[in-house]
mmCIF file of C-alpha atoms in Angstrom:
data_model
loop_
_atom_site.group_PDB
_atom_site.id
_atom_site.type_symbol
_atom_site.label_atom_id
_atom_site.label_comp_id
_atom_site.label_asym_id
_atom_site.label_seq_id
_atom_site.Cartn_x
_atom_site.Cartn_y
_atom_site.Cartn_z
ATOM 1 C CA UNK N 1 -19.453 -13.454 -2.529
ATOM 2 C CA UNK N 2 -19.703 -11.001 -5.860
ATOM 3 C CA UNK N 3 -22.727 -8.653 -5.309
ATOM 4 C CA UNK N 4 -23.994 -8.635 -9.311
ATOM 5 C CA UNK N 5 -24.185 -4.603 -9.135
ATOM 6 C CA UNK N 6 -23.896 -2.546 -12.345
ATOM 7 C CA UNK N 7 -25.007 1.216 -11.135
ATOM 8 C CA UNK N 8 -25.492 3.181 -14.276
ATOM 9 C CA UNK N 9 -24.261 6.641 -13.796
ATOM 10 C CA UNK N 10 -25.545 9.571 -16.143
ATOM 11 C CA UNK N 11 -23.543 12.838 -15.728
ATOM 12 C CA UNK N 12 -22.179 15.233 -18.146
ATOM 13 C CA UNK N 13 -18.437 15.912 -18.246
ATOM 14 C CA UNK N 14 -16.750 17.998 -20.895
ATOM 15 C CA UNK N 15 -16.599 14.719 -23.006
ATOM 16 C CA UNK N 16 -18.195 11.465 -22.162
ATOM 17 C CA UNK N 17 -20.954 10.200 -19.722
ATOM 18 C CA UNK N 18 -20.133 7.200 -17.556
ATOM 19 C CA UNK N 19 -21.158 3.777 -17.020
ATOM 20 C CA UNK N 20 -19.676 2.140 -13.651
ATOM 21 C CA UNK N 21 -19.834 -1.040 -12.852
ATOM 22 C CA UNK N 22 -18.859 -3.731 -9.996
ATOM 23 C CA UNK N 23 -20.403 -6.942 -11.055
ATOM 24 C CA UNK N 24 -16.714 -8.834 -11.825
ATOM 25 C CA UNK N 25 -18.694 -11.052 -14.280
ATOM 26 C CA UNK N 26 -18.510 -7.826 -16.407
ATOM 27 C CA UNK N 27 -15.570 -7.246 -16.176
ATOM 28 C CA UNK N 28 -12.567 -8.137 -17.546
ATOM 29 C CA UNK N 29 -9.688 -8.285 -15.571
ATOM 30 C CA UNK N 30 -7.103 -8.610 -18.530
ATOM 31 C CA UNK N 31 -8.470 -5.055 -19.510
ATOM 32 C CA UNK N 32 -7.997 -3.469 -16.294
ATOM 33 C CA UNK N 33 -4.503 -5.105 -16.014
ATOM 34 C CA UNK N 34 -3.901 -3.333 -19.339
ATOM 35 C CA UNK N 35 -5.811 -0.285 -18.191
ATOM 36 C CA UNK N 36 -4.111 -0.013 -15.144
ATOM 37 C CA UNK N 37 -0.505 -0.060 -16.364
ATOM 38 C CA UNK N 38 -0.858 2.087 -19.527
ATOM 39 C CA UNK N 39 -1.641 5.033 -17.089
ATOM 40 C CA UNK N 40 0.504 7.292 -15.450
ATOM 41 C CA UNK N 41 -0.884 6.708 -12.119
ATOM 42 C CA UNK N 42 -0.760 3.089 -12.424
ATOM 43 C CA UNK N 43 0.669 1.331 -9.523
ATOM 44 C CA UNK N 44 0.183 -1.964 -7.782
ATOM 45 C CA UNK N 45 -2.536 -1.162 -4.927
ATOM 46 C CA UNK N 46 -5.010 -0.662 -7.964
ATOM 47 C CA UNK N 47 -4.313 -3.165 -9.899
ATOM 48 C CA UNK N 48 -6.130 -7.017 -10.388
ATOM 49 C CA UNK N 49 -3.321 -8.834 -9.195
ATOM 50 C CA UNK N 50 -3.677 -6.631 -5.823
ATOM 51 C CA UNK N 51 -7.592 -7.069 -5.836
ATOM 52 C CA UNK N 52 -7.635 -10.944 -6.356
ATOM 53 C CA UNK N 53 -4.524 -11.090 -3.573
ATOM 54 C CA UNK N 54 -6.659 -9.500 -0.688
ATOM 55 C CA UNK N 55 -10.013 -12.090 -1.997
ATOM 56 C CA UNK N 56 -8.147 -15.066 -1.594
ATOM 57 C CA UNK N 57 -7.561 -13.934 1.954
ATOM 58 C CA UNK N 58 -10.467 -14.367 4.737
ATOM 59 C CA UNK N 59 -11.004 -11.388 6.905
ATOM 60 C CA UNK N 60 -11.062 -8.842 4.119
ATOM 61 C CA UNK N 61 -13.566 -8.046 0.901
ATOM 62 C CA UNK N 62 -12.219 -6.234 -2.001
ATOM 63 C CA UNK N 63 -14.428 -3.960 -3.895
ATOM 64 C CA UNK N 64 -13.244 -3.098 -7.671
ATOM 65 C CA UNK N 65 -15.446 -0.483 -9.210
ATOM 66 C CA UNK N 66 -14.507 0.143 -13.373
ATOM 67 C CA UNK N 67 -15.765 3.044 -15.693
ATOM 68 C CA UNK N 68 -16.685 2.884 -18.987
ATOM 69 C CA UNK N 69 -17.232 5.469 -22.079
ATOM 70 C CA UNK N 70 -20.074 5.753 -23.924
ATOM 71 C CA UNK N 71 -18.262 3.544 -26.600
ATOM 72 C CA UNK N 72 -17.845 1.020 -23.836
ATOM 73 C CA UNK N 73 -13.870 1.811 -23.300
ATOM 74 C CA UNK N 74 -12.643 1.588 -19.942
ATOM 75 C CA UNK N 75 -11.621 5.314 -18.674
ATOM 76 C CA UNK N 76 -11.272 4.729 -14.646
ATOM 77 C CA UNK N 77 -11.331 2.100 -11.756
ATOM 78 C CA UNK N 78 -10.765 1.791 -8.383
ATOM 79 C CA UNK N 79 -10.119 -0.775 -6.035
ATOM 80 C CA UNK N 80 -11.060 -0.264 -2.191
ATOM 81 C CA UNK N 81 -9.925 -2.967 0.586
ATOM 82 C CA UNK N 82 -12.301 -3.497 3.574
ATOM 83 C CA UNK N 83 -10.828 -5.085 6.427
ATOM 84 C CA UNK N 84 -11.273 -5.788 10.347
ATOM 85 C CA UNK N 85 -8.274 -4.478 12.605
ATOM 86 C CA UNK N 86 -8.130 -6.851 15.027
ATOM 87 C CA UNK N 87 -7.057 -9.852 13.475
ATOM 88 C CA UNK N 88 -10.420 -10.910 11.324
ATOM 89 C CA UNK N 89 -12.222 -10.059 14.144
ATOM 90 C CA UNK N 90 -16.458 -9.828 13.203
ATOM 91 C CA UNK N 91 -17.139 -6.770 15.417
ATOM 92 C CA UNK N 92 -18.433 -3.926 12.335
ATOM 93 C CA UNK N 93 -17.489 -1.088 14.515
ATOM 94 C CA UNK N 94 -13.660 -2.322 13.809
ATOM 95 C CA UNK N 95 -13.710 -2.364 9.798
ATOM 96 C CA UNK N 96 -11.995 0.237 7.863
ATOM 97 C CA UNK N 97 -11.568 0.818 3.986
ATOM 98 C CA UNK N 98 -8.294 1.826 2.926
ATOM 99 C CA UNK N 99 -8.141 2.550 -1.030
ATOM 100 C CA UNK N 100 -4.449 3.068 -1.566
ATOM 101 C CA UNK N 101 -3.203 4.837 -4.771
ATOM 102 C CA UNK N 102 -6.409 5.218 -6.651
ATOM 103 C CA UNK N 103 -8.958 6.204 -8.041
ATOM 104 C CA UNK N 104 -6.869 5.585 -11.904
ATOM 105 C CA UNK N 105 -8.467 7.807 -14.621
ATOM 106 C CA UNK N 106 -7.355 7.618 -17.886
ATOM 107 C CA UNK N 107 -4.262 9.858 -19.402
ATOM 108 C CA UNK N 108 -6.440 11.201 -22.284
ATOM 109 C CA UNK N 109 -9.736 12.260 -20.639
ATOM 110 C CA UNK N 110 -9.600 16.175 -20.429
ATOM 111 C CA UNK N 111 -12.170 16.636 -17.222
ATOM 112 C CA UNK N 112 -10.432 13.659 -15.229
ATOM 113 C CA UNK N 113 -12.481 14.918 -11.998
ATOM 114 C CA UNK N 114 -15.926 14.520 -12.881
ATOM 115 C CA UNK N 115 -15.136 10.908 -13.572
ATOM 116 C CA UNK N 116 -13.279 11.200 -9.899
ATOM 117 C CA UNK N 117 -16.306 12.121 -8.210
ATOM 118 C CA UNK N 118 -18.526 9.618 -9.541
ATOM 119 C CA UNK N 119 -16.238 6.967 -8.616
ATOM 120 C CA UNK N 120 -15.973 8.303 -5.002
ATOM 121 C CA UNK N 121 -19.390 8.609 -4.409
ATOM 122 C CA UNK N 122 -20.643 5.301 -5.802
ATOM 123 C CA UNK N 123 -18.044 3.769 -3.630
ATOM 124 C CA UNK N 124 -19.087 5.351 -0.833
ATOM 125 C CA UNK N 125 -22.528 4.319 -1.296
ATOM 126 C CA UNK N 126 -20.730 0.949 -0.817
ATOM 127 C CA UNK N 127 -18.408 0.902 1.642
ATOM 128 C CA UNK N 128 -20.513 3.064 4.030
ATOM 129 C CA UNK N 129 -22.797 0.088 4.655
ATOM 130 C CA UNK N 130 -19.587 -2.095 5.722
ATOM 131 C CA UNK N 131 -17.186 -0.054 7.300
ATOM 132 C CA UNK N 132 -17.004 3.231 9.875
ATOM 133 C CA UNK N 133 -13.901 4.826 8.232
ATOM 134 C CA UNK N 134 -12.768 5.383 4.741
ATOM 135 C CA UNK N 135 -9.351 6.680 3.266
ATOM 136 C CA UNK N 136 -7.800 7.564 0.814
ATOM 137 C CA UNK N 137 -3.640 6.997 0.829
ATOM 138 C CA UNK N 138 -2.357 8.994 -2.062
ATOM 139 C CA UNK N 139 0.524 7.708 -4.299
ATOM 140 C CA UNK N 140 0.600 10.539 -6.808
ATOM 141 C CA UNK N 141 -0.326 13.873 -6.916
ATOM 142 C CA UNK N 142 -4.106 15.073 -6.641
ATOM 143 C CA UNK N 143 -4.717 17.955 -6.113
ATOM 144 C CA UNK N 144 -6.800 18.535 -9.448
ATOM 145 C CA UNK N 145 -9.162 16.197 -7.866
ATOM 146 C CA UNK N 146 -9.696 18.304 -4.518
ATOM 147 C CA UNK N 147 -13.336 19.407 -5.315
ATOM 148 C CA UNK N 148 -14.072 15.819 -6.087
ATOM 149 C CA UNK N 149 -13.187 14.709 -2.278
ATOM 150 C CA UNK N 150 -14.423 17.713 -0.738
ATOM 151 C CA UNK N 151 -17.599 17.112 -2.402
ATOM 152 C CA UNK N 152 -17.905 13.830 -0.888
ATOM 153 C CA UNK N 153 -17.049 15.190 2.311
ATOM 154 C CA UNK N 154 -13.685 13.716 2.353
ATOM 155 C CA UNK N 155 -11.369 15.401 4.373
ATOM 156 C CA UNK N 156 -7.679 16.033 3.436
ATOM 157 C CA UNK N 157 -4.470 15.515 5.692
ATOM 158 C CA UNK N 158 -0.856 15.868 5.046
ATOM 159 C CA UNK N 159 0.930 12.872 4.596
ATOM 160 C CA UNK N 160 4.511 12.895 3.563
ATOM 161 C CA UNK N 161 7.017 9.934 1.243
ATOM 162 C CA UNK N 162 9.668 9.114 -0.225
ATOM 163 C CA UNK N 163 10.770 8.255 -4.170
ATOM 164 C CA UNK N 164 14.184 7.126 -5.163
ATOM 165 C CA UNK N 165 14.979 7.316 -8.455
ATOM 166 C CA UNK N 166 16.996 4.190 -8.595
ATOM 167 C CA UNK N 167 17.085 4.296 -12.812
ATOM 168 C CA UNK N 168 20.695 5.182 -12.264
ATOM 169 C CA UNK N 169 23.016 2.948 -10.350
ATOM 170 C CA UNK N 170 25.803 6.179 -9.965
ATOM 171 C CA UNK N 171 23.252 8.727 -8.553
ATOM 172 C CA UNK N 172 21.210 6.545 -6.411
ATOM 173 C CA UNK N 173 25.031 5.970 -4.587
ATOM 174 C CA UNK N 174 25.940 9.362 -5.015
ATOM 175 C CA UNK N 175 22.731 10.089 -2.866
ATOM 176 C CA UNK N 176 22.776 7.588 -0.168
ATOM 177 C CA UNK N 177 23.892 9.167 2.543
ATOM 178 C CA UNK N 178 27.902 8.435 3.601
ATOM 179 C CA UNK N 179 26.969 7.061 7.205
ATOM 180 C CA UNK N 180 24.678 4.832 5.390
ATOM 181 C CA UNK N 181 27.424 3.685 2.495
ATOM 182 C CA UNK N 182 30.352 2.793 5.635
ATOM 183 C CA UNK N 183 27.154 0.606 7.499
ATOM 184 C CA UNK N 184 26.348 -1.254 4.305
ATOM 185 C CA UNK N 185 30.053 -2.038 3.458
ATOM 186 C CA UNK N 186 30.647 -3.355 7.094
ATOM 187 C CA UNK N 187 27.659 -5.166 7.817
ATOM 188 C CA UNK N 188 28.773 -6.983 4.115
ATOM 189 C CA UNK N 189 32.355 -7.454 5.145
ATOM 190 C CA UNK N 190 31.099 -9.363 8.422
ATOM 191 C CA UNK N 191 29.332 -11.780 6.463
ATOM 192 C CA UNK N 192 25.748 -10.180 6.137
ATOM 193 C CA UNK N 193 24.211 -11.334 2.528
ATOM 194 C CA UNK N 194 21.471 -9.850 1.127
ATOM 195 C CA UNK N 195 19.331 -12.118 -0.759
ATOM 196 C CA UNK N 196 15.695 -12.887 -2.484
ATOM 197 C CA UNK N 197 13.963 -15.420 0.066
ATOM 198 C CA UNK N 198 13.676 -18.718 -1.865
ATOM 199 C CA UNK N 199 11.551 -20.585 0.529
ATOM 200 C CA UNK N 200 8.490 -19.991 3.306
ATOM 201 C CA UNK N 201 10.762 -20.607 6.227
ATOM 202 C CA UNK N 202 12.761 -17.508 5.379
ATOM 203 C CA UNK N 203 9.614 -15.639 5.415
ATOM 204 C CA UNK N 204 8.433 -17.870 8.556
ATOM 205 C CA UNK N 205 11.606 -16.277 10.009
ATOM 206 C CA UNK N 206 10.944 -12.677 8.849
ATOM 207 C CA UNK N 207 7.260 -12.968 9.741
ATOM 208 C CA UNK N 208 8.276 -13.410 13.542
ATOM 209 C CA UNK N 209 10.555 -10.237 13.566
ATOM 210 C CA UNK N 210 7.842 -8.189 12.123
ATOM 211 C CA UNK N 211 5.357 -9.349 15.004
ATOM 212 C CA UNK N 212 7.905 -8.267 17.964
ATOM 213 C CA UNK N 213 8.550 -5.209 16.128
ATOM 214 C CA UNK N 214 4.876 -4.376 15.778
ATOM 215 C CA UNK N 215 4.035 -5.542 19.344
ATOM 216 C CA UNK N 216 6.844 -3.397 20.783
ATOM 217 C CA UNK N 217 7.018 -0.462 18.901
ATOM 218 C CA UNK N 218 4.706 -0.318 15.980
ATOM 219 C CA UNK N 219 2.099 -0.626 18.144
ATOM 220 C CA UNK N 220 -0.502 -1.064 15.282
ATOM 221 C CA UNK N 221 -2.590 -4.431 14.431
ATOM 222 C CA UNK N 222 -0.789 -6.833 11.912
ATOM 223 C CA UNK N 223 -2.098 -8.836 9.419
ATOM 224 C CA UNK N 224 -1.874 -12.971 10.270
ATOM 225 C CA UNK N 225 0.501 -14.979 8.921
ATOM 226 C CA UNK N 226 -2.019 -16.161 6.128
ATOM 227 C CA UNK N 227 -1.350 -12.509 4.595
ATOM 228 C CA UNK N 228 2.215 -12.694 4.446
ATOM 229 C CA UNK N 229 2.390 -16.659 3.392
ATOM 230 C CA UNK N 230 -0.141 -15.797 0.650
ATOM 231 C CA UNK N 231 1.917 -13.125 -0.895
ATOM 232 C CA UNK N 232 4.987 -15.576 -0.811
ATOM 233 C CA UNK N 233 2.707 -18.141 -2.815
ATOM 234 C CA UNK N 234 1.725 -15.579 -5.189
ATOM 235 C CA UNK N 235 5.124 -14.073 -5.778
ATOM 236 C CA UNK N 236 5.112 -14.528 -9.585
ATOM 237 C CA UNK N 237 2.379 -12.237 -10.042
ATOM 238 C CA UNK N 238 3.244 -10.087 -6.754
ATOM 239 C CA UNK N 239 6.716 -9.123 -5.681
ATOM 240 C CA UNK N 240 9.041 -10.773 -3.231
ATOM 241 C CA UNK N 241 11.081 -10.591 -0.430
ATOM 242 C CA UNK N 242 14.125 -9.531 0.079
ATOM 243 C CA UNK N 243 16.235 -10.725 3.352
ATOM 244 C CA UNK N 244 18.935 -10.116 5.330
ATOM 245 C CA UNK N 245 21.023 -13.406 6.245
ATOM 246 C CA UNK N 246 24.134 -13.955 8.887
ATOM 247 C CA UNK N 247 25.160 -17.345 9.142
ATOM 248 C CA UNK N 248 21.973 -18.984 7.373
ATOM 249 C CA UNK N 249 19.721 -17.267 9.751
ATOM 250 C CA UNK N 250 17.017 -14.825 8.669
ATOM 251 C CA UNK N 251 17.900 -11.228 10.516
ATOM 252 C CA UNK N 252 16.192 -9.339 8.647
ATOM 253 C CA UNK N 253 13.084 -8.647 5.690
ATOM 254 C CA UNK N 254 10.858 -6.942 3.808
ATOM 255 C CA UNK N 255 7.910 -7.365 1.544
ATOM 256 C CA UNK N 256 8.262 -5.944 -1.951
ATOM 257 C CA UNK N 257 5.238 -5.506 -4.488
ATOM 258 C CA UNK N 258 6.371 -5.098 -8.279
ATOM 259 C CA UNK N 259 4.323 -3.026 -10.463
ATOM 260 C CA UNK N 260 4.841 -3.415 -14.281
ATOM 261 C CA UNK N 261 8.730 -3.007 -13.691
ATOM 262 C CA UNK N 262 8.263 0.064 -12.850
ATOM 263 C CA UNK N 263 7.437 0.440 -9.081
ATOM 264 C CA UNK N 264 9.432 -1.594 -6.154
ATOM 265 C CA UNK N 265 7.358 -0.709 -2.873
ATOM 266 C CA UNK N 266 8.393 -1.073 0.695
ATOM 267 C CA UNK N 267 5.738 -2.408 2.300
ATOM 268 C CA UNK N 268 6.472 -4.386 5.639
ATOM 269 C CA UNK N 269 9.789 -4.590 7.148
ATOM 270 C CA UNK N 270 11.355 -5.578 10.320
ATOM 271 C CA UNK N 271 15.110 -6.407 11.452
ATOM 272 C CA UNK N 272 17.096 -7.673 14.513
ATOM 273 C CA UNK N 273 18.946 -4.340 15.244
ATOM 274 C CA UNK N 274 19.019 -4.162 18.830
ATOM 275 C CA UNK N 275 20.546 -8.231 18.612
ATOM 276 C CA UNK N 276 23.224 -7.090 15.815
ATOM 277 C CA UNK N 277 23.660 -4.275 16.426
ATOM 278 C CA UNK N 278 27.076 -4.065 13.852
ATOM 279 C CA UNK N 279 25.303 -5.578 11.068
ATOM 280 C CA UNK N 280 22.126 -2.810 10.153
ATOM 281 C CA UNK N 281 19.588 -5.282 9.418
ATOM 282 C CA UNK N 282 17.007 -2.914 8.706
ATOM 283 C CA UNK N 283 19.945 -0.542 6.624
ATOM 284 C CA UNK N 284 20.814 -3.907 4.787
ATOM 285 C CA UNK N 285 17.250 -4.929 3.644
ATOM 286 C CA UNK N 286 16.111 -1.243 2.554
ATOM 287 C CA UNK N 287 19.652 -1.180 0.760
ATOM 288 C CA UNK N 288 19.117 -4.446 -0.654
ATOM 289 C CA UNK N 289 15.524 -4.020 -2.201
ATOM 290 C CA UNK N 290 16.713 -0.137 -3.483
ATOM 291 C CA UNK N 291 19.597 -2.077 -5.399
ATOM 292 C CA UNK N 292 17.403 -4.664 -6.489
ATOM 293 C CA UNK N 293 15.031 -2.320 -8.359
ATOM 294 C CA UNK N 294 18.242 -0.393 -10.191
ATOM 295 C CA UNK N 295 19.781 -4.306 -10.900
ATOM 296 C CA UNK N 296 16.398 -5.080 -12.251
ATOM 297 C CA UNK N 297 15.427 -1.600 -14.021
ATOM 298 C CA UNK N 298 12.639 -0.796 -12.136
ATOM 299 C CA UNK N 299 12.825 2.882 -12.010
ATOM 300 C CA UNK N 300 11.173 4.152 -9.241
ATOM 301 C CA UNK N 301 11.445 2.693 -5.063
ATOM 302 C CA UNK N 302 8.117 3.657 -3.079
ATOM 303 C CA UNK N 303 8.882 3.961 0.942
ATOM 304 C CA UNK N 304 4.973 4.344 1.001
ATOM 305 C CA UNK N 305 5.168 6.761 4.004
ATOM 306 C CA UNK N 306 7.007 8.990 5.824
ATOM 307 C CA UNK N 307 4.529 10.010 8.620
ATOM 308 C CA UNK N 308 2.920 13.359 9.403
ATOM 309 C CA UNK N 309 4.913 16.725 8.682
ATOM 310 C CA UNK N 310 4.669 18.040 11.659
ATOM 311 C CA UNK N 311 5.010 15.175 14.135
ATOM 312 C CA UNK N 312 8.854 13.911 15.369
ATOM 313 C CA UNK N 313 8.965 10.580 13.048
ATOM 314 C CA UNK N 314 12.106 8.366 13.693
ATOM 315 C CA UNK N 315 11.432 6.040 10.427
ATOM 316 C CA UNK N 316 11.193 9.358 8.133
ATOM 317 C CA UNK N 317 15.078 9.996 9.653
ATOM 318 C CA UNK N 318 15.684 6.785 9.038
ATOM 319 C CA UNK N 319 14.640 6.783 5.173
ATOM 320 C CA UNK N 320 15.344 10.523 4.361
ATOM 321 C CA UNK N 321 18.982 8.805 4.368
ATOM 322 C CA UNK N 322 18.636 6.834 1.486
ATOM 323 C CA UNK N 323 18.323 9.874 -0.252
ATOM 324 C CA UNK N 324 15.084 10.310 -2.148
ATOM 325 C CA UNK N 325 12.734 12.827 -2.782
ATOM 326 C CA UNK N 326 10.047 14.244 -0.442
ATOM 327 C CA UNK N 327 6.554 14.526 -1.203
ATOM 328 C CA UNK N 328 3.293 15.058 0.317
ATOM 329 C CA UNK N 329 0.662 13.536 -1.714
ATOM 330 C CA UNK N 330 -1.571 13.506 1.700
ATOM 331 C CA UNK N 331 -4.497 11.415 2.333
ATOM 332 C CA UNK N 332 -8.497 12.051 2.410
ATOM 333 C CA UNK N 333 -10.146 10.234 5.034
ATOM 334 C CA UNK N 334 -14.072 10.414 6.046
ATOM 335 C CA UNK N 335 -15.598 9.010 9.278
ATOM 336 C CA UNK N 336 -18.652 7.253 8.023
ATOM 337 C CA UNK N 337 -19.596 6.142 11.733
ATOM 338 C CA UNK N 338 -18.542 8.446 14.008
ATOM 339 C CA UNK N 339 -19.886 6.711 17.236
ATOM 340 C CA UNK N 340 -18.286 3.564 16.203
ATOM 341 C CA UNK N 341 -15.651 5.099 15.164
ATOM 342 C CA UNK N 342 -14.511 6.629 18.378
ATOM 343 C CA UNK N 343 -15.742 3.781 20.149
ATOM 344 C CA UNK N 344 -13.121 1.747 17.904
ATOM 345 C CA UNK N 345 -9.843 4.058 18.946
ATOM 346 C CA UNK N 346 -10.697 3.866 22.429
ATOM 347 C CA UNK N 347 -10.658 0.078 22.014
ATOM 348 C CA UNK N 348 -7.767 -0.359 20.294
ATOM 349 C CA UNK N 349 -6.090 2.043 22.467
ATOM 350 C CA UNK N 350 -7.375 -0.539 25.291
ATOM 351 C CA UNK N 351 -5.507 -3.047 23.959
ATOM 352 C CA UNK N 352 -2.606 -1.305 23.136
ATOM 353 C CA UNK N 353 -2.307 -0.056 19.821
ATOM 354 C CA UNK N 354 -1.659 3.484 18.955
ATOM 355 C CA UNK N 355 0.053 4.769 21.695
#
């Protein structure tokens, strides 16, 4: 249920003081759509099609915050997801808020941090009643907005990724590494296709992969099938899903939010590779959705994560091969519980995540 909130904030920046507000009945989600994706750090995880995916799913509450301008123009937002690990779970000590790419300020406001702040802190005043951890998962660069996390006791970690530009069909080739190129061509010449899925029992068929690979080596919670079935039913204003095929049968997939033709993300993937081991399932579907997004002039492909910098990562070998560029956006992350919070890792640890 909407919380009718509208938290009138009155701070001087170098331009403009701010009104925020949450109440959805005032606001209008057209405008953020269009605020959103006229921005340079636009991208899908803040915008409404993203916020009114996760409420149409039970186990999770989506909180969208929006700023306005003194002359009642929209100038920021942010959009924060609140779920429960394990599996919709009602324990409080096992919710976390994850805001991924965001906050969005507008382009033209000169003192972009001020209006970064505010937005922090008012959702923290928020989330800190319904959740034991926050973070913050960059997608672009902040680090103008440093003393705006730091004053809301955020704290910052490396976090590296990967961007291909795939706007050019010769250099995104030309940097794929060789190894890569000889698996793709094989894997095609054996009778591998690489397709969109058309119907939910390709996904049904994906979804399974993706729960042994996250039971056996992920070794994180995944979200129920209602997550991935909803996306498929919501495609249109979504993404898709790309899959690997041999022989009508579903080896391989991955999930694939589209932001304003301009961003293809990898979000979940999974493939058969230890059963075909001569086809590169997981090779094939990556391959498939980066050629997708240069067939379909979508200019940038998002890995969304390429692990720590310092720790031994297998999956950041695995995509530094496809031959984008390296970044380290990081992530800010405050414990707003810390008893439940370390309560909460040993009990996932109990059950076997995160080893």
């Amino acid at each position: 249920m909407e919380l009718a909130i509208d938290i009138n904030v009155r701070q001087k920046s170098s331009e403009d003081d701010y009104r925020i507000v949450r109440d959805l009945k005032k606001i209008d989600l057209e405008e953020l759509d269009s605020f959103v994706a006229g921005q340079s750090t636009g991208n899908f995880f803040q915008s409404p099609q993203y916020y009114n995916f996760y409420r149409s799913l039970k186990g999770y509450e989506a909180v969208l915050l929006c700023a306005y301008n003194q002359n009642n123009e929209m100038v920021g937002s942010v959009i924060c997801v609140i779920n429960r690990l394990l599996f919709g779970s009602k324990i409080d000590f096992l919710t976390r808020a994850i805001v991924m790419g965001g906050p969005v300020v507008s382009d033209s406001l000169d003192d972009k941090e001020t209006l970064v702040d505010i937005l922090i802190r008012e959702l923290i005043s928020i989330v800190s009643r319904k959740s034991v951890y926050l973070e913050f998962r960059n997608l672009f660069e902040v680090s103008s907005y440093r003393k705006a996390f730091e004053n809301n006791n955020l704290a910052y970690n490396d976090h590296l990724n990967f961007l291909i530009n795939s706007s050019d069909r010769e250099s995104v080739i030309n940097n794929l590494n060789k190894s890569k190129q000889q698996q793709i061509r094989k894997s095609l010449a054996a009778g591998a296709e690489i397709c969109v899925a058309k119907d939910i029992g390709e996904v049904k068929q994906f979804y399974r992969h993706l729960v042994r690979l996250y039971k056996t080596k992920v070794k994180k919670p995944l979200p129920k099938w209602e997550f991935f079935e909803q996306f498929f039913r919501q495609k249109e204003s979504l993404g898709l899903y790309i899959i690997v095929k041999l022989k009508n049968r579903v080896i391989g997939g991955m999930m694939c939010p589209v932001f304003a033709e301009r961003i293809i993300y990898d979000w979940y993937v999974a493939g058969e590779d230890r059963v075909y081991k001569n086809i590169y399932p997981s090779v094939l579907v990556t391959w498939g959705a980066i050629e997708y997004a240069v067939n379909n002039h979508i200019p940038c492909y998002d890995f969304l994560g390429a692990g720590k910098p310092k720790h031994e990562y297998g999956v950041r070998e695995f995509k530094a091969q496809f031959g984008g560029e390296l970044k380290n956006f990081g992530r800010y992350a405050r414990i707003l519980s810390p008893s439940k919070y370390n309560f909460s890792q040993w009990l996932l640890k109990k059950f076997g995540y995160f080893k």
